[in-house]
CSV table of C-alpha atoms in Angstrom, one decimal:
chain,number,residue,atom,x,y,z
A,26,UNK,CA,22.5,-9.1,-7.9
A,27,UNK,CA,24.5,-10.3,-10.7
A,28,UNK,CA,26.3,-7.4,-12.1
A,29,UNK,CA,29.6,-5.7,-12.3
A,30,UNK,CA,30.7,-2.2,-12.2
A,31,UNK,CA,31.5,-2.4,-15.8
A,32,UNK,CA,28.0,-3.6,-16.8
A,33,UNK,CA,26.2,-1.0,-14.4
A,34,UNK,CA,28.3,1.8,-16.1
A,35,UNK,CA,27.1,0.7,-19.5
A,36,UNK,CA,23.4,0.3,-18.2
A,37,UNK,CA,23.4,4.0,-17.0
A,38,UNK,CA,25.6,5.4,-19.5
A,39,UNK,CA,28.3,6.6,-16.9
A,40,UNK,CA,30.7,9.2,-18.6
A,41,UNK,CA,34.0,8.2,-16.8
A,42,UNK,CA,36.0,5.2,-17.3
A,43,UNK,CA,36.1,3.2,-14.0
A,44,UNK,CA,39.5,1.6,-14.9
A,45,UNK,CA,40.7,-1.4,-12.7
A,46,UNK,CA,37.3,-1.7,-11.1
A,47,UNK,CA,35.4,-2.4,-13.8
A,48,UNK,CA,35.3,-6.2,-13.3
A,49,UNK,CA,34.4,-5.5,-9.6
A,50,UNK,CA,30.9,-7.4,-8.5
A,51,UNK,CA,28.5,-5.5,-6.8
A,52,UNK,CA,26.5,-7.3,-4.1
A,53,UNK,CA,23.5,-4.6,-3.7
A,54,UNK,CA,22.7,-0.8,-3.9
A,55,UNK,CA,21.9,1.3,-1.0
A,56,UNK,CA,21.2,4.8,-0.9
A,57,UNK,CA,21.6,5.2,3.0
A,58,UNK,CA,25.2,5.0,3.7
A,59,UNK,CA,24.6,3.6,7.0
A,60,UNK,CA,23.2,0.2,5.5
A,61,UNK,CA,26.0,-0.2,3.4
A,62,UNK,CA,28.1,-3.2,3.5
A,63,UNK,CA,31.3,-4.7,1.8
A,64,UNK,CA,30.8,-5.0,-1.9
A,65,UNK,CA,27.7,-2.6,-2.2
A,66,UNK,CA,27.3,0.3,-4.3
A,67,UNK,CA,26.2,3.9,-2.7
A,68,UNK,CA,23.6,6.0,-4.5
A,69,UNK,CA,23.6,9.6,-3.1
A,70,UNK,CA,19.9,10.9,-3.3
A,71,UNK,CA,19.8,14.5,-2.7
A,72,UNK,CA,16.6,15.5,-0.1
A,73,UNK,CA,16.7,17.3,3.2
A,74,UNK,CA,20.7,16.5,2.6
A,75,UNK,CA,22.8,15.8,-0.2
A,76,UNK,CA,23.7,12.2,-0.4
A,77,UNK,CA,26.8,13.1,-2.0
A,78,UNK,CA,28.1,14.3,1.5
A,79,UNK,CA,27.9,11.0,3.0
A,80,UNK,CA,30.3,9.3,-0.1
A,81,UNK,CA,33.2,8.9,2.5
A,82,UNK,CA,30.9,7.1,5.0
A,83,UNK,CA,29.6,4.6,2.5
A,84,UNK,CA,33.2,3.9,1.8
A,85,UNK,CA,34.4,3.6,5.2
A,86,UNK,CA,31.4,1.0,5.6
A,87,UNK,CA,33.0,-1.0,2.8
A,88,UNK,CA,31.3,0.4,-0.6
A,89,UNK,CA,33.0,-0.6,-3.5
A,90,UNK,CA,32.2,2.4,-5.8
A,91,UNK,CA,29.5,5.4,-5.5
A,92,UNK,CA,27.3,7.2,-8.2
A,93,UNK,CA,28.1,10.7,-8.3
A,94,UNK,CA,27.1,13.6,-10.3
A,95,UNK,CA,30.7,15.4,-9.8
A,96,UNK,CA,34.0,14.0,-10.4
A,97,UNK,CA,35.7,12.6,-7.3
A,98,UNK,CA,39.0,11.0,-6.1
A,99,UNK,CA,37.0,7.5,-5.0
A,100,UNK,CA,35.8,4.8,-7.4
A,101,UNK,CA,32.8,6.3,-8.8
A,102,UNK,CA,30.3,6.1,-11.7
A,103,UNK,CA,29.9,9.8,-13.2
A,104,UNK,CA,26.2,10.7,-14.3
A,105,UNK,CA,24.0,13.9,-14.8
A,106,UNK,CA,21.5,12.5,-12.2
A,107,UNK,CA,21.9,9.7,-9.8
A,108,UNK,CA,18.3,9.2,-9.4
A,109,UNK,CA,17.4,9.1,-13.2
A,110,UNK,CA,20.5,6.5,-13.2
A,111,UNK,CA,18.9,4.2,-10.6
A,112,UNK,CA,15.7,3.7,-12.4
A,113,UNK,CA,17.7,3.3,-15.5
A,114,UNK,CA,19.5,0.3,-14.0
A,115,UNK,CA,16.2,-1.1,-12.5
A,116,UNK,CA,14.9,-1.3,-16.0
A,117,UNK,CA,18.2,-2.6,-17.3
A,118,UNK,CA,18.0,-5.5,-14.5
A,119,UNK,CA,14.3,-6.2,-15.0
A,120,UNK,CA,15.1,-7.0,-18.9
A,121,UNK,CA,18.2,-8.9,-18.1
A,122,UNK,CA,16.6,-11.4,-15.3
A,123,UNK,CA,13.4,-11.6,-17.4
A,124,UNK,CA,11.2,-11.6,-14.5
A,125,UNK,CA,7.2,-11.5,-14.8
A,126,UNK,CA,6.3,-8.0,-13.6
A,127,UNK,CA,2.8,-7.6,-12.2
A,128,UNK,CA,2.0,-4.2,-11.2
A,129,UNK,CA,-0.7,-3.1,-8.4
A,130,UNK,CA,-2.4,0.5,-8.0
A,131,UNK,CA,-5.4,1.9,-6.6
A,132,UNK,CA,-6.7,4.3,-4.1
A,133,UNK,CA,-7.7,1.5,-1.7
A,134,UNK,CA,-6.2,-2.1,-1.1
A,135,UNK,CA,-3.2,-1.8,-3.3
A,136,UNK,CA,-1.0,-2.9,-0.3
A,137,UNK,CA,-3.0,-5.9,0.4
A,138,UNK,CA,-3.7,-6.8,-2.8
A,139,UNK,CA,0.2,-6.8,-3.9
A,140,UNK,CA,0.2,-9.2,-0.8
A,141,UNK,CA,-2.4,-11.5,-1.9
A,142,UNK,CA,-0.9,-12.0,-5.1
A,143,UNK,CA,2.4,-12.3,-3.9
A,144,UNK,CA,1.4,-15.1,-1.5
A,145,UNK,CA,-0.7,-16.8,-4.5
A,146,UNK,CA,2.1,-16.7,-7.0
A,147,UNK,CA,4.7,-17.6,-4.4
A,148,UNK,CA,3.3,-21.3,-3.9
A,149,UNK,CA,4.4,-21.9,-7.5
A,150,UNK,CA,7.0,-19.6,-8.6
A,151,UNK,CA,10.1,-17.9,-6.9
A,152,UNK,CA,8.4,-14.6,-6.2
A,153,UNK,CA,9.5,-10.9,-4.8
A,154,UNK,CA,6.9,-8.2,-3.9
A,155,UNK,CA,7.4,-4.4,-2.9
A,156,UNK,CA,8.5,-4.4,0.6
A,157,UNK,CA,6.6,-2.0,2.8
A,158,UNK,CA,5.3,1.2,1.1
A,159,UNK,CA,8.4,1.3,-1.3
A,160,UNK,CA,6.0,2.3,-4.2
A,161,UNK,CA,7.3,5.4,-5.5
A,162,UNK,CA,10.2,6.6,-8.0
A,163,UNK,CA,12.7,5.5,-5.4
A,164,UNK,CA,11.3,2.6,-3.6
A,165,UNK,CA,10.5,0.8,-7.0
A,166,UNK,CA,13.6,0.6,-8.7
A,167,UNK,CA,14.8,-0.3,-4.8
A,168,UNK,CA,12.7,-3.0,-4.7
A,169,UNK,CA,13.7,-4.4,-8.3
A,170,UNK,CA,17.4,-4.3,-7.5
A,171,UNK,CA,16.8,-6.3,-4.2
A,172,UNK,CA,14.9,-8.9,-5.7
A,173,UNK,CA,16.6,-12.4,-5.2
A,174,UNK,CA,18.4,-13.1,-8.7
A,175,UNK,CA,16.2,-16.6,-8.9
A,176,UNK,CA,13.0,-14.7,-9.0
A,177,UNK,CA,10.5,-15.4,-11.6
A,178,UNK,CA,7.7,-13.4,-10.5
A,179,UNK,CA,7.9,-10.0,-9.1
A,180,UNK,CA,5.0,-7.9,-7.7
A,181,UNK,CA,5.2,-4.2,-7.9
A,182,UNK,CA,3.0,-2.0,-5.9
A,183,UNK,CA,2.9,1.6,-7.7
A,184,UNK,CA,1.7,4.8,-5.6
A,185,UNK,CA,1.3,8.1,-7.0
A,186,UNK,CA,1.4,11.8,-5.2
A,187,UNK,CA,0.8,13.5,-8.6
A,188,UNK,CA,-0.1,13.2,-12.1
A,189,UNK,CA,2.3,11.1,-14.1
A,190,UNK,CA,4.0,9.2,-11.3
A,191,UNK,CA,2.5,6.1,-12.0
A,192,UNK,CA,3.3,6.4,-15.8
A,193,UNK,CA,7.0,6.8,-14.7
A,194,UNK,CA,6.9,3.7,-12.8
A,195,UNK,CA,5.1,1.7,-15.4
A,196,UNK,CA,7.3,2.8,-18.2
A,197,UNK,CA,10.0,1.6,-15.5
A,198,UNK,CA,9.0,-1.7,-15.0
A,199,UNK,CA,6.7,-2.7,-18.0
A,200,UNK,CA,4.2,-4.9,-16.5
A,201,UNK,CA,2.4,-7.8,-18.2
A,202,UNK,CA,-0.6,-7.6,-15.6
A,203,UNK,CA,-1.7,-4.6,-14.3
A,204,UNK,CA,-4.3,-4.1,-11.5
A,205,UNK,CA,-6.3,-1.2,-10.6
A,206,UNK,CA,-8.1,-2.2,-7.3
A,207,UNK,CA,-10.3,1.3,-6.7
A,208,UNK,CA,-10.8,4.8,-7.5
A,209,UNK,CA,-11.4,6.8,-4.4
A,210,UNK,CA,-10.1,10.2,-2.9
A,211,UNK,CA,-6.7,9.5,-1.8
A,212,UNK,CA,-4.5,12.8,-2.4
A,213,UNK,CA,-7.3,14.7,-3.3
A,214,UNK,CA,-5.2,17.8,-2.5
A,215,UNK,CA,-3.0,17.2,-5.4
A,216,UNK,CA,-5.1,16.0,-7.8
A,217,UNK,CA,-8.4,18.0,-7.4
A,218,UNK,CA,-11.1,15.2,-8.5
A,219,UNK,CA,-11.7,11.6,-8.9
A,220,UNK,CA,-11.6,11.9,-12.4
A,221,UNK,CA,-8.1,13.2,-12.4
A,222,UNK,CA,-7.2,10.5,-9.8
A,223,UNK,CA,-8.1,7.8,-12.1
A,224,UNK,CA,-6.5,9.4,-15.1
A,225,UNK,CA,-3.3,9.0,-12.8
A,226,UNK,CA,-3.8,5.2,-11.7
A,227,UNK,CA,-5.0,4.5,-15.3
A,228,UNK,CA,-1.5,5.4,-16.4
A,229,UNK,CA,-0.2,2.1,-15.1
A,230,UNK,CA,-0.7,1.0,-19.0
A,231,UNK,CA,2.0,3.5,-20.4
A,232,UNK,CA,4.5,1.1,-20.0
A,233,UNK,CA,2.5,-2.3,-20.7
A,234,UNK,CA,3.0,-4.3,-23.9
A,235,UNK,CA,0.4,-4.8,-26.5
A,236,UNK,CA,-0.1,-8.6,-25.2
A,237,UNK,CA,-0.4,-6.8,-21.5
A,238,UNK,CA,-3.6,-7.5,-19.4
A,239,UNK,CA,-5.3,-4.6,-17.4
A,240,UNK,CA,-7.5,-5.7,-14.5
A,241,UNK,CA,-9.7,-2.8,-13.2
A,242,UNK,CA,-13.1,-2.2,-11.7
A,243,UNK,CA,-16.5,-1.6,-13.1
A,244,UNK,CA,-16.2,2.1,-12.4
A,245,UNK,CA,-17.3,4.3,-15.0
A,246,UNK,CA,-15.0,6.9,-14.0
A,247,UNK,CA,-12.1,4.8,-15.9
A,248,UNK,CA,-13.9,4.3,-19.1
A,249,UNK,CA,-12.3,7.3,-20.8
A,250,UNK,CA,-9.1,6.0,-19.7
A,251,UNK,CA,-9.1,2.2,-20.8
A,252,UNK,CA,-6.4,1.5,-23.3
A,253,UNK,CA,-7.1,0.8,-26.7
A,254,UNK,CA,-4.2,-1.8,-27.5
A,255,UNK,CA,-4.5,-4.1,-24.3
A,256,UNK,CA,-6.7,-6.7,-23.0
A,257,UNK,CA,-9.2,-5.6,-20.3
A,258,UNK,CA,-10.7,-7.5,-17.6
A,259,UNK,CA,-13.2,-5.9,-15.6
A,260,UNK,CA,-14.4,-6.8,-12.0
A,261,UNK,CA,-17.6,-6.0,-10.2
A,262,UNK,CA,-21.3,-7.5,-10.6
A,263,UNK,CA,-22.2,-8.9,-13.9
A,264,UNK,CA,-18.8,-8.1,-15.0
A,265,UNK,CA,-16.2,-10.5,-16.5
A,266,UNK,CA,-15.1,-11.7,-13.2
A,267,UNK,CA,-17.3,-11.5,-9.9
A,268,UNK,CA,-18.2,-13.1,-6.6
A,269,UNK,CA,-20.8,-15.0,-5.7
A,270,UNK,CA,-22.1,-16.8,-2.1
A,271,UNK,CA,-19.9,-14.2,0.1
A,272,UNK,CA,-20.4,-14.6,3.7
A,273,UNK,CA,-18.6,-12.6,6.2
A,274,UNK,CA,-17.8,-13.0,10.2
A,275,UNK,CA,-16.2,-11.2,12.7
A,276,UNK,CA,-12.7,-12.1,11.5
A,277,UNK,CA,-13.3,-14.1,8.2
A,278,UNK,CA,-14.8,-14.1,4.7
A,279,UNK,CA,-16.1,-17.0,2.6
A,280,UNK,CA,-17.0,-16.7,-1.2
A,281,UNK,CA,-16.8,-18.3,-4.7
A,282,UNK,CA,-16.3,-16.8,-8.0
A,283,UNK,CA,-17.6,-17.2,-11.7
A,284,UNK,CA,-13.9,-18.7,-12.6
A,285,UNK,CA,-12.9,-21.2,-9.9
A,286,UNK,CA,-14.6,-24.3,-8.8
A,287,UNK,CA,-13.4,-24.2,-5.1
A,288,UNK,CA,-14.4,-21.8,-2.2
A,289,UNK,CA,-11.9,-19.0,-1.0
A,290,UNK,CA,-11.6,-18.5,2.6
A,291,UNK,CA,-9.9,-15.8,3.7
A,292,UNK,CA,-9.0,-15.1,7.2
A,293,UNK,CA,-9.8,-11.3,7.1
A,294,UNK,CA,-12.9,-9.2,7.8
A,295,UNK,CA,-14.2,-6.6,5.5
A,296,UNK,CA,-16.2,-7.3,2.0
A,297,UNK,CA,-13.2,-5.3,0.1
A,298,UNK,CA,-10.9,-7.8,1.2
A,299,UNK,CA,-12.8,-10.4,-0.7
A,300,UNK,CA,-12.6,-8.2,-3.8
A,301,UNK,CA,-8.9,-8.0,-3.2
A,302,UNK,CA,-8.8,-11.9,-2.8
A,303,UNK,CA,-10.7,-12.3,-6.0
A,304,UNK,CA,-8.1,-10.1,-8.1
A,305,UNK,CA,-5.6,-12.4,-6.6
A,306,UNK,CA,-7.4,-15.3,-7.2
A,307,UNK,CA,-7.6,-14.3,-10.9
A,308,UNK,CA,-3.9,-13.3,-11.4
A,309,UNK,CA,-3.2,-16.8,-10.3
A,310,UNK,CA,-5.2,-18.6,-12.8
A,311,UNK,CA,-3.8,-16.4,-15.3
A,312,UNK,CA,-0.1,-17.3,-14.2
A,313,UNK,CA,-1.6,-21.3,-14.2
A,314,UNK,CA,-1.5,-21.4,-10.4
A,315,UNK,CA,-3.6,-24.3,-9.3
A,316,UNK,CA,-6.9,-23.8,-7.7
A,317,UNK,CA,-5.7,-25.7,-4.5
A,318,UNK,CA,-2.7,-23.5,-4.2
A,319,UNK,CA,-4.6,-20.5,-4.4
A,320,UNK,CA,-7.1,-21.4,-1.9
A,321,UNK,CA,-4.2,-22.5,0.4
A,322,UNK,CA,-2.2,-19.3,-0.1
A,323,UNK,CA,-5.4,-17.3,0.7
A,324,UNK,CA,-6.3,-18.8,3.8
A,325,UNK,CA,-2.6,-18.7,5.1
A,326,UNK,CA,-1.9,-14.8,4.4
A,327,UNK,CA,1.0,-12.9,5.5
A,328,UNK,CA,0.0,-9.3,5.1
A,329,UNK,CA,2.1,-6.0,5.5
A,330,UNK,CA,1.3,-4.7,9.0
A,331,UNK,CA,-1.2,-1.8,10.1
A,332,UNK,CA,-4.0,-2.7,7.5
A,333,UNK,CA,-7.1,-4.1,8.7
A,334,UNK,CA,-6.3,-6.5,11.6
A,335,UNK,CA,-7.9,-7.5,14.7
A,336,UNK,CA,-5.9,-7.4,17.7
A,337,UNK,CA,-6.6,-7.7,21.7
A,338,UNK,CA,-6.7,-5.3,24.2
A,339,UNK,CA,-5.0,-6.5,27.8
A,340,UNK,CA,-8.4,-6.2,29.3
A,341,UNK,CA,-10.0,-8.8,26.5
A,342,UNK,CA,-11.6,-6.4,24.6
A,343,UNK,CA,-11.5,-7.0,20.3
A,344,UNK,CA,-9.7,-4.2,18.9
A,345,UNK,CA,-10.3,-3.8,14.8
A,346,UNK,CA,-7.0,-1.7,13.7
A,347,UNK,CA,-7.1,-0.2,10.4
A,348,UNK,CA,-4.4,2.8,11.3
A,349,UNK,CA,-2.2,2.8,8.2
A,350,UNK,CA,-4.0,5.4,6.0
A,351,UNK,CA,-7.6,6.9,5.4
A,352,UNK,CA,-9.6,8.4,2.8
A,353,UNK,CA,-13.5,8.7,2.6
A,354,UNK,CA,-14.2,5.6,0.8
A,355,UNK,CA,-11.8,3.6,2.7
A,356,UNK,CA,-13.2,5.0,6.0
A,357,UNK,CA,-16.7,4.2,4.8
A,358,UNK,CA,-16.1,0.8,3.9
A,359,UNK,CA,-14.2,-0.2,7.3
A,360,UNK,CA,-17.3,1.5,9.4
A,361,UNK,CA,-19.6,-0.5,7.1
A,362,UNK,CA,-17.8,-3.8,8.0
A,363,UNK,CA,-17.7,-2.9,11.5
A,364,UNK,CA,-21.4,-1.8,12.0
A,365,UNK,CA,-22.5,-5.4,10.3
A,366,UNK,CA,-20.3,-7.4,12.8
A,367,UNK,CA,-22.4,-8.8,15.7
A,368,UNK,CA,-21.7,-7.4,19.2
A,369,UNK,CA,-20.0,-9.2,21.9
A,370,UNK,CA,-22.5,-10.5,24.5
A,371,UNK,CA,-22.9,-7.2,26.8
A,372,UNK,CA,-20.5,-5.3,24.9
A,373,UNK,CA,-20.6,-1.9,23.0
A,374,UNK,CA,-18.9,-1.1,19.6
A,375,UNK,CA,-16.8,2.1,19.5
A,376,UNK,CA,-15.3,3.8,16.6
A,377,UNK,CA,-12.3,5.9,17.0
A,378,UNK,CA,-11.7,8.1,14.2
A,379,UNK,CA,-8.9,10.3,13.2
A,380,UNK,CA,-8.3,13.2,10.5
A,381,UNK,CA,-8.0,11.8,6.7
A,382,UNK,CA,-5.0,13.7,5.0
A,383,UNK,CA,-4.6,15.3,1.7
A,384,UNK,CA,-8.3,15.8,0.6
A,385,UNK,CA,-7.6,19.2,-0.6
A,386,UNK,CA,-10.2,22.3,-0.3
A,387,UNK,CA,-13.2,20.2,0.4
A,388,UNK,CA,-11.6,18.3,3.2
A,389,UNK,CA,-14.1,19.5,5.7
A,390,UNK,CA,-16.6,18.8,3.4
A,391,UNK,CA,-15.5,15.0,2.9
A,392,UNK,CA,-15.1,14.6,6.9
A,393,UNK,CA,-18.4,15.7,7.9
A,394,UNK,CA,-20.1,13.3,5.3
A,395,UNK,CA,-18.8,10.7,7.0
A,396,UNK,CA,-21.8,11.0,9.6
A,397,UNK,CA,-24.0,8.9,6.7
A,398,UNK,CA,-21.8,5.9,7.9
A,399,UNK,CA,-22.6,6.1,11.6
A,400,UNK,CA,-25.7,4.6,13.1
A,401,UNK,CA,-26.2,4.9,16.7
A,402,UNK,CA,-28.0,1.4,16.4
A,403,UNK,CA,-25.1,-0.3,14.9
A,404,UNK,CA,-22.3,1.8,16.4
A,405,UNK,CA,-22.6,2.7,20.3
A,406,UNK,CA,-19.9,5.2,20.5
A,407,UNK,CA,-17.9,7.4,18.6
A,408,UNK,CA,-14.7,9.2,19.5
A,409,UNK,CA,-13.2,12.1,17.1
A,410,UNK,CA,-9.7,12.9,17.0
A,411,UNK,CA,-7.8,15.9,15.2
A,412,UNK,CA,-8.8,19.2,13.8
A,413,UNK,CA,-10.3,18.1,10.3
A,414,UNK,CA,-12.5,15.8,12.8
A,415,UNK,CA,-14.4,19.2,13.9
A,416,UNK,CA,-16.7,18.7,10.9
A,417,UNK,CA,-17.6,15.5,11.6
A,418,UNK,CA,-18.1,16.5,15.4
A,419,UNK,CA,-20.6,18.9,14.4
A,420,UNK,CA,-22.6,16.3,12.7
A,421,UNK,CA,-22.4,13.6,15.1
A,422,UNK,CA,-23.7,15.9,17.9
A,423,UNK,CA,-27.0,15.9,15.9
A,424,UNK,CA,-27.3,11.9,15.8
A,425,UNK,CA,-25.9,10.7,19.1
A,426,UNK,CA,-26.9,11.8,22.5
A,427,UNK,CA,-24.3,13.6,25.1
A,428,UNK,CA,-22.1,10.9,26.5
A,429,UNK,CA,-22.1,8.7,23.5
A,430,UNK,CA,-19.3,10.8,21.8
A,431,UNK,CA,-16.2,12.7,22.5
A,432,UNK,CA,-14.0,15.1,20.3
A,433,UNK,CA,-10.3,15.6,20.8
A,434,UNK,CA,-9.3,18.3,18.6
A,435,UNK,CA,-5.6,18.8,19.0
A,436,UNK,CA,-3.0,16.2,18.2
A,437,UNK,CA,-1.2,17.1,21.5
A,438,UNK,CA,-4.4,15.5,23.1
A,439,UNK,CA,-3.6,11.9,21.9
A,440,UNK,CA,-2.4,10.7,25.3
A,441,UNK,CA,-5.4,12.2,27.1
A,442,UNK,CA,-7.8,10.5,24.5
A,443,UNK,CA,-6.0,7.3,25.0
A,444,UNK,CA,-6.0,7.6,29.1
A,445,UNK,CA,-10.3,8.0,28.3
A,446,UNK,CA,-10.6,5.0,26.1
A,447,UNK,CA,-8.9,2.7,28.7
A,448,UNK,CA,-11.1,4.0,31.3
A,449,UNK,CA,-14.4,3.3,29.2
A,450,UNK,CA,-13.3,0.3,27.5
A,451,UNK,CA,-15.1,-3.0,28.9
A,452,UNK,CA,-13.5,-6.3,28.4
A,453,UNK,CA,-16.5,-7.4,25.9
A,454,UNK,CA,-16.2,-4.4,24.0
A,455,UNK,CA,-15.2,-4.1,20.2
A,456,UNK,CA,-13.3,-0.9,19.1
A,457,UNK,CA,-12.3,0.0,15.9
A,458,UNK,CA,-9.4,2.8,15.0
A,459,UNK,CA,-9.3,4.6,11.9
A,460,UNK,CA,-7.2,7.4,10.6
A,461,UNK,CA,-4.2,8.6,8.3
A,462,UNK,CA,-1.1,7.3,9.6
A,463,UNK,CA,0.4,10.9,10.7
A,464,UNK,CA,-2.6,10.6,13.4
A,465,UNK,CA,-0.5,8.0,15.2
A,466,UNK,CA,-3.5,5.9,16.0
A,467,UNK,CA,-1.1,3.0,16.1
A,468,UNK,CA,0.2,4.3,19.4
A,469,UNK,CA,-3.5,4.0,20.8
A,470,UNK,CA,-3.6,0.5,19.6
A,471,UNK,CA,-0.3,-0.5,21.3
A,472,UNK,CA,-1.3,1.1,24.3
A,473,UNK,CA,-4.6,-0.7,24.6
A,474,UNK,CA,-2.8,-3.9,23.8
A,475,UNK,CA,-0.3,-3.6,26.7
A,476,UNK,CA,-2.3,-1.8,29.6
A,477,UNK,CA,-3.7,-3.9,32.5
């Protein structure tokens, strides 16, 4: 970081005089006192514990100063609200560094699309991106304040749990290009309807300038929330940007677009990933990245882990792992992809599906409806896991013969289910695992990779 304590104090409106410490350079800002190194500024946040309790530890580890909501006998910046000061500082830093901001949100695909955009832009510009899932009111400013000081582009993922979350992040980041990938059913428990989810996602335009560009799907549910003062680019069949000649194999996608003269090759399955790559290609084109570099970047992707990814079981079986999160739209999409992939010779196709969380009062109905994406002629066996999957189990029982499906209801049956999968998994089989992160299917994947 290129900031002194004095500059930080001015940016956040600190209420005290930092005196002899004003010219001290701040190397980084951390809210975990264990990560503090010499020259860092500590941010004490309030959670299960009050971060102010860890201020002494932060100084033991080398902190040059700390934010504080009360006067203390250590170098500090006195503020009314540490989190608000943190956000103000990130907003100031983005303006100071004159970096171009690209923001991405959506019910599905936002992390993958963020990674793809960053890969494309990095061929031509110094580019930084949201690390992991740091996409909320703490994670986004943390990302901003940790970007290298020579950054020219920053790609920020924006998540929401409640209405207004993305409006706050947009006003903080002031994106020039904003992307909405898809409106699905994520966090229905908090929003109640897709319309409310759409309203929240479309608040990504709240902080955009009048010359900003919004890229959004051709979904009529968002039409009521389209901005009047920004350029809007819609994607989808017969829209302003679209794909042509899309072909899919087990582990790759190939397609053309109406705005590039080259074919894109993507080392990922899932037609939804072709849409994500098309969006990334268009952002590259808007940013004057050459078609050659766009193609090369997408052909050699480095994606955040636990998204759609082929892995190998220790016995040779193919694992399609998609265990980071789940909602009905995402589950239907991955089941469609899995269903259309050709079987291995003499192998079975097995779907392991776990609970989808935060779907609200209709959660059992949403789970049961997944049966429409399960065809015994395309997916041979179904294994269901979690109390909410009881609704889908009742529907699967009507469609699959006994012995072709199993149901494990309680979370403490994870190990039992894993052993049953191992016993039945053949070396030529293909197995899909999909569920919310809290269902721990990643442990099943890891176990399958290691057993012999």
